[in-house]
Tab-separated table of C-alpha atoms in Angstrom:
chain	number	residue	atom	x	y	z
P	10	MET	CA	-22.512	-25.685	-48.383
P	11	LEU	CA	-20.756	-28.744	-46.767
P	12	ASP	CA	-18.038	-28.321	-49.212
P	13	ARG	CA	-17.590	-24.617	-48.111
P	14	LEU	CA	-17.424	-25.822	-44.544
P	15	LYS	CA	-15.050	-28.514	-45.153
P	16	ASP	CA	-12.935	-26.030	-47.253
P	17	SER	CA	-12.855	-23.491	-44.356
P	18	LEU	CA	-11.521	-26.170	-42.019
P	19	ASP	CA	-8.945	-27.367	-44.364
P	20	LEU	CA	-5.988	-25.635	-42.950
P	21	SER	CA	-3.340	-27.151	-45.181
P	22	VAL	CA	-3.063	-23.935	-46.963
P	23	PHE	CA	-2.114	-22.212	-43.809
P	24	TRP	CA	0.539	-24.825	-43.231
P	25	GLU	CA	1.836	-24.373	-46.514
P	26	TYR	CA	2.499	-20.724	-46.112
P	27	ARG	CA	3.628	-21.257	-42.309
P	28	VAL	CA	6.905	-19.327	-42.563
P	29	ILE	CA	5.333	-16.044	-44.135
P	30	LEU	CA	2.524	-16.217	-41.845
P	31	LEU	CA	4.611	-16.797	-38.654
P	32	SER	CA	6.960	-13.995	-39.556
P	33	GLY	CA	3.960	-11.820	-39.819
P	34	PHE	CA	2.919	-13.090	-36.323
P	35	GLY	CA	6.293	-12.102	-35.142
P	36	GLN	CA	5.445	-8.523	-35.931
P	37	ASN	CA	2.208	-8.854	-33.935
P	38	LEU	CA	3.990	-10.457	-30.919
P	39	SER	CA	6.744	-7.762	-30.825
P	40	ILE	CA	4.294	-4.901	-31.318
P	41	PHE	CA	2.239	-6.508	-28.366
P	42	LEU	CA	5.264	-6.686	-26.139
P	43	LEU	CA	6.530	-3.170	-26.736
P	44	ALA	CA	2.968	-1.548	-26.631
P	45	GLY	CA	2.332	-3.650	-23.375
P	46	ILE	CA	5.448	-2.313	-21.695
P	47	LEU	CA	4.864	1.326	-22.842
P	48	ALA	CA	1.098	1.048	-21.700
P	49	THR	CA	2.269	-0.484	-18.420
P	50	ALA	CA	4.769	2.267	-17.736
P	51	ILE	CA	2.476	5.001	-18.368
P	52	ALA	CA	-0.395	3.225	-16.450
P	53	PHE	CA	1.712	3.378	-13.358
P	54	LEU	CA	2.386	7.155	-13.602
P	55	ILE	CA	-1.148	7.987	-14.496
P	56	GLY	CA	-2.675	5.608	-11.973
P	57	ALA	CA	-0.444	6.936	-9.171
P	58	ALA	CA	-1.333	10.540	-10.380
P	59	ARG	CA	-4.799	9.714	-10.015
P	60	LEU	CA	-4.334	9.480	-6.352
P	61	ASN	CA	-2.069	12.441	-6.208
P	62	ARG	CA	-3.009	15.232	-3.372
P	63	ASN	CA	-2.632	17.928	-6.100
P	64	TRP	CA	-6.078	18.677	-7.614
P	65	PHE	CA	-4.465	19.637	-10.957
P	66	ILE	CA	-2.439	16.525	-11.390
P	67	ARG	CA	-5.397	14.430	-10.276
P	68	THR	CA	-7.692	15.812	-12.758
P	69	GLY	CA	-5.176	15.777	-15.496
P	70	ALA	CA	-4.592	12.178	-15.040
P	71	LEU	CA	-8.305	11.510	-14.977
P	72	GLY	CA	-8.796	13.468	-18.114
P	73	TYR	CA	-5.992	11.431	-19.754
P	74	SER	CA	-7.474	8.056	-18.838
P	75	GLU	CA	-10.864	8.970	-19.792
P	76	PHE	CA	-9.820	10.138	-23.073
P	77	PHE	CA	-7.962	7.011	-24.068
P	78	ARG	CA	-10.434	4.708	-22.525
P	79	ASN	CA	-13.053	6.154	-24.728
P	80	THR	CA	-11.424	6.578	-27.965
P	81	PRO	CA	-11.427	3.452	-30.348
P	82	GLU	CA	-7.999	1.903	-30.892
P	83	TYR	CA	-8.509	2.217	-34.653
P	84	VAL	CA	-9.082	5.884	-34.585
P	85	LEU	CA	-5.969	6.388	-32.496
P	86	LEU	CA	-3.958	4.233	-34.753
P	87	VAL	CA	-4.924	6.293	-37.825
P	88	TRP	CA	-4.539	9.635	-36.002
P	89	VAL	CA	-0.926	8.578	-34.840
P	90	TYR	CA	0.079	7.372	-38.197
P	91	TYR	CA	-1.497	10.043	-40.499
P	92	ILE	CA	-2.220	13.049	-38.477
P	93	MET	CA	0.407	13.407	-35.830
P	94	PRO	CA	3.394	13.493	-38.117
P	95	ILE	CA	1.745	16.305	-40.089
P	96	LEU	CA	1.080	18.277	-36.907
P	97	LEU	CA	4.528	17.666	-35.695
P	98	THR	CA	6.245	18.554	-38.845
P	99	ASN	CA	4.354	21.820	-38.795
P	100	LEU	CA	5.030	22.566	-35.155
P	101	LEU	CA	8.756	21.594	-35.150
P	102	LYS	CA	9.363	22.878	-38.725
P	103	THR	CA	11.333	19.891	-39.542
P	104	ARG	CA	10.233	16.666	-41.350
P	105	PHE	CA	8.793	14.166	-38.934
P	106	ASP	CA	8.076	10.698	-39.975
P	107	LEU	CA	6.859	7.665	-38.277
P	108	SER	CA	7.163	4.104	-39.397
P	109	PRO	CA	3.931	2.007	-39.444
P	110	TYR	CA	5.563	-0.100	-36.746
P	111	ALA	CA	6.356	2.661	-34.515
P	112	ALA	CA	3.088	4.264	-34.935
P	113	ALA	CA	1.416	0.974	-34.062
P	114	VAL	CA	3.461	0.542	-30.881
P	115	LEU	CA	2.559	4.118	-29.852
P	116	ALA	CA	-1.055	4.119	-30.684
P	117	LEU	CA	-1.844	0.781	-28.946
P	118	GLY	CA	0.481	1.647	-26.052
P	119	VAL	CA	-1.448	4.797	-25.235
P	120	ALA	CA	-4.852	3.405	-26.052
P	121	TYR	CA	-4.386	0.719	-23.346
P	122	SER	CA	-2.556	2.716	-20.944
P	123	GLY	CA	-6.013	4.387	-20.037
P	124	PHE	CA	-7.581	1.183	-19.051
P	125	MET	CA	-4.386	0.012	-17.262
P	126	ALA	CA	-4.063	3.241	-15.292
P	127	GLU	CA	-7.474	2.483	-13.690
P	128	THR	CA	-6.488	-0.824	-12.946
P	129	VAL	CA	-3.260	0.513	-11.265
P	130	ARG	CA	-5.226	2.959	-9.403
P	131	ALA	CA	-7.656	0.278	-7.993
P	132	GLY	CA	-4.753	-1.918	-7.079
P	133	LEU	CA	-3.108	0.881	-5.145
P	134	LEU	CA	-6.422	1.721	-3.453
P	135	SER	CA	-6.901	-1.907	-2.419
P	136	VAL	CA	-4.063	-1.876	0.001
P	137	PRO	CA	-5.466	-1.166	3.392
P	138	LYS	CA	-4.327	2.284	4.900
P	139	GLY	CA	-3.487	0.457	8.045
P	140	HIS	CA	-0.687	-1.509	6.259
P	141	VAL	CA	0.974	1.841	5.398
P	142	GLU	CA	0.532	3.230	8.776
P	143	ALA	CA	2.069	0.118	10.384
P	144	ALA	CA	5.080	0.737	8.116
P	145	LEU	CA	5.286	4.530	8.933
P	146	ALA	CA	4.976	3.772	12.680
P	147	LEU	CA	8.005	1.493	12.374
P	148	GLY	CA	9.915	4.444	10.885
P	149	MET	CA	10.051	3.131	7.261
P	150	SER	CA	10.671	5.693	4.605
P	151	ARG	CA	8.046	6.521	2.033
P	152	ARG	CA	10.265	4.752	-0.697
P	153	ALA	CA	10.560	1.605	1.203
P	154	ILE	CA	6.818	1.552	2.009
P	155	LEU	CA	5.914	2.088	-1.727
P	156	PHE	CA	8.258	-0.656	-2.897
P	157	ARG	CA	8.178	-3.223	0.008
P	158	ILE	CA	4.567	-2.804	1.184
P	159	VAL	CA	2.295	-1.172	-1.262
P	160	MET	CA	3.408	-2.260	-4.714
P	161	PRO	CA	3.928	-6.080	-4.026
P	162	GLN	CA	0.324	-6.220	-2.701
P	163	ALA	CA	-1.077	-3.822	-5.333
P	164	VAL	CA	0.483	-5.702	-8.339
P	165	ARG	CA	-0.867	-9.149	-7.105
P	166	ARG	CA	-4.414	-7.570	-6.934
P	167	MET	CA	-3.997	-5.880	-10.423
P	168	LEU	CA	-2.815	-9.062	-12.144
P	169	PRO	CA	-6.209	-10.640	-13.000
P	170	GLU	CA	-7.633	-7.613	-14.537
P	171	ALA	CA	-4.292	-6.644	-16.059
P	172	LEU	CA	-4.280	-10.035	-17.708
P	173	ASN	CA	-7.646	-9.324	-19.440
P	174	GLN	CA	-6.309	-5.977	-20.799
P	175	TYR	CA	-3.151	-7.812	-22.101
P	176	VAL	CA	-5.428	-10.248	-23.833
P	177	SER	CA	-7.407	-7.274	-25.300
P	178	LEU	CA	-4.182	-5.589	-26.385
P	179	PHE	CA	-3.054	-8.669	-28.096
P	180	LYS	CA	-6.311	-9.046	-29.989
P	181	ALA	CA	-6.047	-5.370	-30.899
P	182	THR	CA	-2.591	-5.856	-32.690
P	183	SER	CA	-4.742	-7.497	-35.442
P	184	ILE	CA	-5.725	-4.064	-36.701
P	185	VAL	CA	-2.224	-2.731	-37.458
P	186	SER	CA	-2.489	-4.111	-40.956
P	187	LEU	CA	-4.614	-1.093	-41.516
P	188	ILE	CA	-1.677	1.177	-41.583
P	189	ALA	CA	0.339	-1.449	-43.618
P	190	VAL	CA	2.338	-3.104	-40.891
P	191	GLU	CA	3.151	-6.397	-42.346
P	192	ASP	CA	1.612	-8.496	-39.591
P	193	ILE	CA	-0.321	-11.829	-39.770
P	194	MET	CA	-3.495	-10.350	-41.112
P	195	TYR	CA	-1.468	-8.452	-43.765
P	196	ARG	CA	0.210	-11.577	-44.662
P	197	VAL	CA	-3.066	-13.645	-44.826
P	198	SER	CA	-4.586	-10.985	-47.259
P	199	MET	CA	-1.579	-11.144	-49.413
P	200	VAL	CA	-1.622	-14.968	-49.547
P	201	ASN	CA	-5.296	-14.712	-50.171
P	202	VAL	CA	-4.671	-12.496	-53.194
P	203	ASP	CA	-2.520	-15.335	-54.495
P	204	GLN	CA	-4.412	-18.302	-53.558
P	205	MET	CA	-8.167	-17.024	-53.606
P	206	ARG	CA	-8.884	-19.214	-50.571
P	207	PRO	CA	-10.145	-16.801	-47.845
P	208	LEU	CA	-12.155	-19.343	-45.956
P	209	PRO	CA	-9.198	-21.552	-44.674
P	210	LEU	CA	-6.892	-18.490	-44.326
P	211	TYR	CA	-9.145	-16.292	-42.213
P	212	THR	CA	-10.557	-19.303	-40.073
P	213	GLY	CA	-6.755	-20.388	-39.562
P	214	ALA	CA	-5.856	-16.848	-38.467
P	215	ALA	CA	-8.952	-16.855	-35.992
P	216	LEU	CA	-7.975	-20.301	-34.586
P	217	PHE	CA	-4.393	-19.203	-34.325
P	218	TYR	CA	-5.022	-16.145	-32.231
P	219	CYS	CA	-7.578	-18.085	-30.120
P	220	LEU	CA	-5.063	-20.837	-29.475
P	221	ILE	CA	-2.136	-18.602	-28.402
P	222	ILE	CA	-4.268	-16.363	-26.112
P	223	ILE	CA	-5.695	-19.545	-24.458
P	224	THR	CA	-2.438	-21.030	-23.831
P	225	ALA	CA	-0.820	-17.942	-22.501
P	226	SER	CA	-3.638	-17.122	-20.166
P	227	GLN	CA	-3.418	-20.679	-18.851
P	228	ILE	CA	0.214	-20.447	-18.042
P	229	ILE	CA	-0.120	-17.159	-16.276
P	230	GLN	CA	-3.042	-18.434	-14.212
P	231	ARG	CA	-1.096	-21.365	-13.098
P	232	LEU	CA	1.613	-19.095	-11.865
P	233	THR	CA	-0.486	-16.797	-9.973
P	234	ASN	CA	-2.687	-19.595	-8.505
P	235	GLY	CA	0.291	-20.401	-6.416
P	236	TRP	CA	0.086	-16.999	-4.617
P	237	ARG	CA	-3.683	-17.423	-3.962
P	238	VAL	CA	-2.925	-20.818	-2.182
P	239	ARG	CA	-0.423	-18.970	0.052
P	240	GLY	CA	-3.069	-16.526	0.965
P	241	TRP	CA	-1.305	-13.525	-0.705
P	242	ALA	CA	-3.846	-12.313	-3.173
V	15	MET	CA	14.545	37.524	23.441
V	16	GLY	CA	15.368	36.897	27.146
V	17	ASP	CA	12.492	34.218	27.167
V	18	GLY	CA	14.008	32.518	24.197
V	19	ILE	CA	17.345	32.093	26.032
V	20	ILE	CA	15.700	30.798	29.108
V	21	ASN	CA	13.590	28.362	27.038
V	22	ALA	CA	16.690	27.144	25.260
V	23	TYR	CA	18.311	26.527	28.650
V	24	SER	CA	15.492	24.652	30.041
V	25	ASP	CA	15.245	22.575	26.742
V	26	MET	CA	18.958	21.682	27.243
V	27	GLU	CA	18.324	20.796	30.819
V	28	ASN	CA	15.456	18.523	29.707
V	29	ARG	CA	17.716	16.652	27.209
V	30	MET	CA	20.550	16.226	29.972
V	31	THR	CA	18.770	15.375	33.074
V	32	ALA	CA	18.146	11.603	33.437
V	33	THR	CA	14.707	12.252	35.031
V	34	ALA	CA	13.251	13.901	31.787
V	35	PRO	CA	10.016	12.092	31.082
V	36	THR	CA	10.256	9.571	28.153
V	37	ILE	CA	7.294	11.421	26.469
V	38	ARG	CA	6.325	14.905	27.238
V	39	VAL	CA	3.216	16.448	25.755
V	40	ARG	CA	2.678	20.170	25.847
V	41	ASN	CA	-0.603	22.093	24.829
V	42	LEU	CA	-1.603	19.331	22.254
V	43	SER	CA	-4.606	20.155	20.286
V	44	LYS	CA	-6.063	18.443	17.235
V	45	SER	CA	-9.002	19.484	15.101
V	46	PHE	CA	-10.573	17.785	12.102
V	47	GLY	CA	-11.979	20.573	10.329
V	48	ALA	CA	-14.481	22.357	12.627
V	49	ALA	CA	-14.270	19.532	15.104
V	50	GLU	CA	-11.927	19.893	18.081
V	51	VAL	CA	-10.921	16.449	19.018
V	52	LEU	CA	-8.123	17.186	21.485
V	53	LYS	CA	-8.005	20.334	23.592
V	54	ASP	CA	-4.828	21.540	25.011
V	55	ILE	CA	-3.448	18.471	26.444
V	56	SER	CA	-0.328	18.564	28.620
V	57	VAL	CA	0.820	15.334	30.307
V	58	ASP	CA	4.206	13.552	30.919
V	59	PHE	CA	4.861	9.756	30.692
V	60	GLN	CA	7.712	8.356	32.776
V	61	GLU	CA	10.185	5.675	31.811
V	62	GLY	CA	9.068	2.267	33.064
V	63	THR	CA	5.414	3.141	33.668
V	64	VAL	CA	2.403	1.588	32.215
V	65	THR	CA	-0.468	4.262	31.652
V	66	SER	CA	-3.977	3.303	30.588
V	67	LEU	CA	-6.120	5.678	28.594
V	68	LEU	CA	-9.842	5.279	29.335
V	69	GLY	CA	-12.819	7.166	27.836
V	70	ALA	CA	-15.991	6.650	25.936
V	71	SER	CA	-15.646	6.292	22.129
V	72	GLY	CA	-15.175	9.781	20.618
V	73	SER	CA	-13.295	11.058	23.861
V	74	GLY	CA	-10.013	11.408	21.700
V	75	LYS	CA	-8.091	8.655	23.155
V	76	SER	CA	-7.049	6.870	19.835
V	77	THR	CA	-6.265	10.149	18.140
V	78	PHE	CA	-4.183	11.218	21.146
V	79	LEU	CA	-2.233	8.086	20.836
V	80	ARG	CA	-1.800	8.512	16.992
V	81	CYS	CA	-0.664	12.108	17.517
V	82	LEU	CA	2.294	10.770	19.755
V	83	ASN	CA	4.032	9.311	16.697
V	84	TYR	CA	2.631	11.862	14.310
V	85	LEU	CA	0.324	9.410	12.276
V	86	GLU	CA	-2.099	12.202	13.012
V	87	ILE	CA	-0.440	15.732	12.718
V	88	PRO	CA	-1.558	17.876	15.676
V	89	SER	CA	-3.027	21.272	15.143
V	90	ALA	CA	-0.994	22.809	17.889
V	91	GLY	CA	1.415	21.935	20.615
V	92	GLU	CA	4.670	19.919	21.110
V	93	ILE	CA	5.661	16.351	21.821
V	94	LEU	CA	9.149	15.625	23.090
V	95	ILE	CA	10.519	12.071	23.265
V	96	GLU	CA	13.466	11.835	25.650
V	97	GLY	CA	13.546	15.644	25.297
V	98	VAL	CA	13.861	15.765	21.582
V	99	PRO	CA	10.814	17.109	19.568
V	100	ILE	CA	9.057	14.898	17.242
V	101	GLY	CA	7.275	16.099	14.069
V	102	ALA	CA	7.594	19.811	14.809
V	103	THR	CA	9.698	22.185	16.623
V	104	VAL	CA	8.034	25.054	18.553
V	105	CYS	CA	10.234	28.093	18.868
V	106	ASN	CA	8.927	31.489	20.048
V	107	GLY	CA	5.292	30.299	19.638
V	108	THR	CA	5.781	29.190	15.868
V	109	ARG	CA	5.692	25.614	14.895
V	110	LYS	CA	7.989	24.334	12.067
V	111	LEU	CA	7.091	20.947	10.841
V	112	HIS	CA	9.907	18.342	10.389
V	113	SER	CA	10.673	16.597	7.092
V	114	PRO	CA	9.276	12.973	6.559
V	115	SER	CA	12.746	11.467	7.115
V	116	GLU	CA	13.078	13.262	10.453
V	117	VAL	CA	9.717	12.230	11.596
V	118	ALA	CA	10.555	8.624	10.464
V	119	ARG	CA	13.648	8.689	12.728
V	120	MET	CA	11.798	9.735	15.710
V	121	ARG	CA	9.159	7.138	15.077
V	122	MET	CA	11.614	4.405	15.602
V	123	LYS	CA	11.450	5.226	19.303
V	124	LEU	CA	7.781	4.422	19.497
V	125	GLY	CA	6.437	0.996	18.791
V	126	MET	CA	2.745	0.796	18.043
V	127	VAL	CA	0.208	-2.001	17.976
V	128	PHE	CA	-3.120	-1.364	16.095
V	129	GLN	CA	-6.560	-2.627	16.611
V	130	SER	CA	-6.551	-4.247	13.278
V	131	PHE	CA	-3.051	-5.948	13.631
V	132	ASN	CA	-2.007	-4.477	10.180
V	133	LEU	CA	0.286	-7.328	9.287
V	134	TRP	CA	1.550	-7.239	5.639
V	135	PRO	CA	-0.038	-10.440	4.146
V	136	HIS	CA	2.436	-10.969	1.445
V	137	MET	CA	5.314	-11.523	4.022
V	138	THR	CA	5.733	-14.592	6.427
V	139	VAL	CA	5.595	-13.944	10.059
V	140	LEU	CA	9.306	-13.738	10.348
V	141	GLY	CA	9.330	-11.423	7.270
V	142	ASN	CA	7.017	-9.022	8.971
V	143	VAL	CA	9.113	-8.923	12.029
V	144	ILE	CA	12.533	-8.432	10.318
V	145	GLU	CA	11.379	-5.948	7.712
V	146	ALA	CA	11.831	-2.828	9.686
V	147	PRO	CA	15.122	-3.795	11.386
V	148	MET	CA	16.527	-4.424	8.037
V	149	ARG	CA	15.108	-1.544	5.936
V	150	VAL	CA	15.218	1.086	8.849
V	151	LEU	CA	18.179	-0.014	11.031
V	152	GLY	CA	20.046	-1.344	8.099
V	153	LEU	CA	20.931	-4.684	9.947
V	154	PRO	CA	22.146	-7.560	7.807
V	155	ARG	CA	19.566	-10.313	7.439
V	156	LYS	CA	21.218	-12.711	9.663
V	157	GLU	CA	21.293	-10.404	12.556
V	158	ALA	CA	17.697	-9.251	11.852
V	159	VAL	CA	16.436	-12.825	11.760
V	160	GLU	CA	18.362	-13.684	15.123
V	161	ILE	CA	16.521	-10.531	16.709
V	162	GLY	CA	13.160	-11.412	14.965
V	163	ARG	CA	13.283	-15.038	16.413
V	164	GLN	CA	14.023	-13.740	19.870
V	165	PHE	CA	10.992	-11.626	19.962
V	166	LEU	CA	8.759	-14.307	18.160
V	167	ALA	CA	9.894	-16.569	21.125
V	168	LYS	CA	8.753	-13.859	23.568
V	169	VAL	CA	5.172	-13.896	22.153
V	170	ASN	CA	5.225	-17.669	22.044
V	171	LEU	CA	5.175	-18.046	18.142
V	172	THR	CA	8.456	-19.613	17.431
V	173	ASP	CA	6.723	-22.476	15.484
V	174	LYS	CA	4.791	-19.973	13.366
V	175	GLU	CA	7.801	-18.086	11.769
V	176	SER	CA	7.292	-19.250	8.161
V	177	ALA	CA	3.552	-19.132	8.107
V	178	TYR	CA	1.682	-16.363	6.264
V	179	PRO	CA	-0.521	-14.020	8.378
V	180	ALA	CA	-3.808	-15.240	6.709
V	181	ARG	CA	-3.127	-18.800	8.211
V	182	LEU	CA	-3.194	-17.277	11.802
V	183	SER	CA	-5.757	-16.647	14.392
V	184	GLY	CA	-6.478	-13.028	15.289
V	185	GLY	CA	-4.796	-13.587	18.525
V	186	GLN	CA	-1.721	-14.966	16.742
V	187	GLN	CA	-1.654	-12.065	14.390
V	188	GLN	CA	-1.776	-9.522	17.207
V	189	ARG	CA	1.197	-11.371	18.978
V	190	VAL	CA	3.154	-11.045	15.736
V	191	ALA	CA	2.374	-7.430	15.408
V	192	ILE	CA	3.631	-6.918	19.057
V	193	ALA	CA	6.871	-8.874	18.200
V	194	ARG	CA	7.126	-6.774	15.010
V	195	ALA	CA	6.947	-3.468	16.947
V	196	LEU	CA	9.253	-4.946	19.735
V	197	ALA	CA	11.958	-5.831	17.171
V	198	MET	CA	12.693	-2.194	16.682
V	199	GLN	CA	13.484	-2.010	20.499
V	200	PRO	CA	11.487	1.209	21.020
V	201	LYS	CA	11.527	3.295	24.140
V	202	VAL	CA	7.770	3.297	24.406
V	203	MET	CA	5.090	0.738	23.259
V	204	LEU	CA	1.765	2.305	22.172
V	205	PHE	CA	-1.289	-0.047	22.074
V	206	ASP	CA	-4.394	1.264	20.448
V	207	GLU	CA	-7.197	-0.986	21.498
V	208	ALA	CA	-4.995	-4.019	20.718
V	209	THR	CA	-7.668	-6.497	21.772
V	210	SER	CA	-10.934	-4.765	20.609
V	211	ALA	CA	-10.906	-6.709	17.216
V	212	LEU	CA	-10.453	-10.080	18.841
V	213	ASP	CA	-13.071	-12.702	19.778
V	214	PRO	CA	-13.367	-12.940	23.518
V	215	GLU	CA	-11.675	-16.160	23.816
V	216	LEU	CA	-8.546	-14.789	21.939
V	217	THR	CA	-7.981	-11.605	24.096
V	218	GLY	CA	-6.391	-13.452	26.817
V	219	GLU	CA	-3.378	-14.531	25.094
V	220	VAL	CA	-2.614	-10.976	23.851
V	221	LEU	CA	-3.247	-9.407	27.304
V	222	GLU	CA	-0.886	-12.095	28.712
V	223	VAL	CA	1.995	-10.897	26.522
V	224	MET	CA	1.090	-7.259	27.382
V	225	ARG	CA	1.191	-8.122	31.107
V	226	GLY	CA	4.673	-9.775	30.553
V	227	LEU	CA	5.936	-6.628	29.033
V	228	ALA	CA	4.634	-4.462	31.810
V	229	ALA	CA	6.321	-6.715	34.299
V	230	GLU	CA	9.609	-6.399	32.511
V	231	GLY	CA	9.367	-2.536	33.040
V	232	THR	CA	8.491	-1.616	29.320
V	233	THR	CA	7.198	1.840	29.126
V	234	MET	CA	3.561	1.443	27.752
V	235	ILE	CA	0.706	3.715	26.798
V	236	VAL	CA	-2.475	1.632	26.389
V	237	VAL	CA	-5.790	2.673	24.922
V	238	THR	CA	-7.984	-0.061	26.119
V	239	HIS	CA	-11.638	-1.173	27.080
V	240	GLU	CA	-10.277	-4.116	29.250
V	241	MET	CA	-10.919	-2.577	32.642
V	242	ARG	CA	-9.444	-5.464	34.495
V	243	PHE	CA	-6.083	-4.913	32.575
V	244	ALA	CA	-6.175	-1.180	33.318
V	245	ARG	CA	-6.834	-1.726	36.863
V	246	GLU	CA	-4.356	-4.502	37.597
V	247	VAL	CA	-1.502	-3.578	35.257
V	248	SER	CA	-1.407	0.182	34.951
V	249	ASP	CA	0.618	2.512	37.257
V	250	ARG	CA	-1.551	5.444	36.197
V	251	VAL	CA	-4.943	5.864	34.424
V	252	LEU	CA	-5.954	8.764	32.287
V	253	PHE	CA	-9.678	9.300	31.733
V	254	LEU	CA	-10.396	11.380	28.695
V	255	HIS	CA	-13.553	13.205	27.987
V	256	GLY	CA	-14.406	15.459	25.102
V	257	GLY	CA	-10.827	15.647	23.953
V	258	ALA	CA	-9.257	16.616	27.356
V	259	ILE	CA	-7.981	14.842	30.418
V	260	GLU	CA	-10.863	14.898	32.759
V	261	GLU	CA	-9.201	12.811	35.584
V	262	GLU	CA	-5.856	11.176	36.167
V	263	GLY	CA	-4.492	9.129	38.971
V	264	PRO	CA	-3.492	5.741	40.160
V	265	PRO	CA	-5.910	2.886	39.234
V	266	GLU	CA	-7.060	2.685	42.884
V	267	GLN	CA	-8.312	6.250	42.745
V	268	ILE	CA	-10.037	5.886	39.206
V	269	PHE	CA	-11.747	2.654	40.009
V	270	GLY	CA	-12.209	3.252	43.729
V	271	SER	CA	-13.037	6.808	44.395
V	272	PRO	CA	-12.963	8.963	41.143
V	273	LYS	CA	-13.172	12.571	41.751
V	274	SER	CA	-15.229	13.582	38.627
V	275	GLU	CA	-18.710	12.752	38.309
V	276	ARG	CA	-18.194	11.728	34.613
V	277	CYS	CA	-15.465	9.372	35.369
V	278	ARG	CA	-17.513	7.808	38.177
V	279	ARG	CA	-20.299	7.201	35.783
V	280	PHE	CA	-18.107	5.737	33.099
V	281	VAL	CA	-16.368	3.440	35.489
V	282	SER	CA	-19.711	2.293	36.986
V	283	THR	CA	-21.123	1.565	33.557
V	284	VAL	CA	-18.114	-0.369	32.162
V	285	MET	CA	-17.487	-2.432	35.273
V	286	ASN	CA	-21.113	-3.763	35.343
């Protein structure tokens, strides 16, 4: 028992394969970044559409965010990788193929855009109507009001919640090995086949994820604390 | 047809004569659903005069003020600023709404001060004041800063220019809001219960700034509950009731010998 425990904390095997494992982690990181950008971009469109005057646009956006908020990432990942290409091939009458990497970015991007759209919506709503009226009364254009008055405040209010979602997204990148993206988990299982030492390998992966996320969160929190001190957020 | 030509002529005349009122309101009505908040109001505001709007809550005075710069879109009627219509043009009885950019251009002529200050918390005091001169008038930053400082000095807040609004008292915030409106050098200043959200000990500094503006001959329309201010500073008082002007006249008349029974009752209630 104690031997097992000791073995699981002996991370030398993790260190030994660091190059292979790190290059796998590079895949996770780049999928996270691209999916994060995709999710954020869609979230702004859908979040703003949730507040549109037009009932159809508003309801469509609500449907979108409800669908993706309530569908597991794993199901989306499998659907995008296996099902969507078949549908598109039949629809477009040309062969349509998606690399595992592209499918991972797309699936995780849309999966998290639903959550983030709600964050964007809440952030936009948190800007008092009076701030917009004051700008209107001074003759400012809608565009200037959006970019100078509403967005800077809304984004600051969104950040703490968005940070949580980026953390979730980052953790979710660990499922992409299921469609054969050669990420860190994929590499861990490959090394394991070779070495037959699952305990230190999977424990190492868990600690590695945890360490990266804690460090990143700390850095971002330091940055945003400065705003709070100045009374912005 | 003939009427149209005559109207066009009188419009042109309005635009050309120096005595055209700074703001002319014609047959203004406003409904929220079934509730009629303003009923067919017609009134002129002359350059260099201070007008106070009094009335019980729900009498429509704030809505009236917000209609003047089209923060509320009137249901009917016409508003002319120096002879030029804002928000909509009435021609042969039909109303044509203007585009947002046209409305924005007219709004520049009216400065507005709100009950809740509405300063932008992510900008410094100076940032709040120079934002519209830079974004709307297109002034270079240096020039906008110069103008901004000039108006901050006017409201006695020179030393606060790099502070953020959250660090200021309510009275200071409202004075910044006044400087922000003044920096656009509007033709008319609209005050929507500018002191109602302030603690009693802070209303004085804001009223003092407003008195100063009045003394300089600023055209002002003031919705207020400060009866002393209305009595001492205004040239004219409008008493609103149920969305219509119940009585209007110089403050001596409104406070001394009001003609309408409602106005008399209102004045005697608020003065005691």
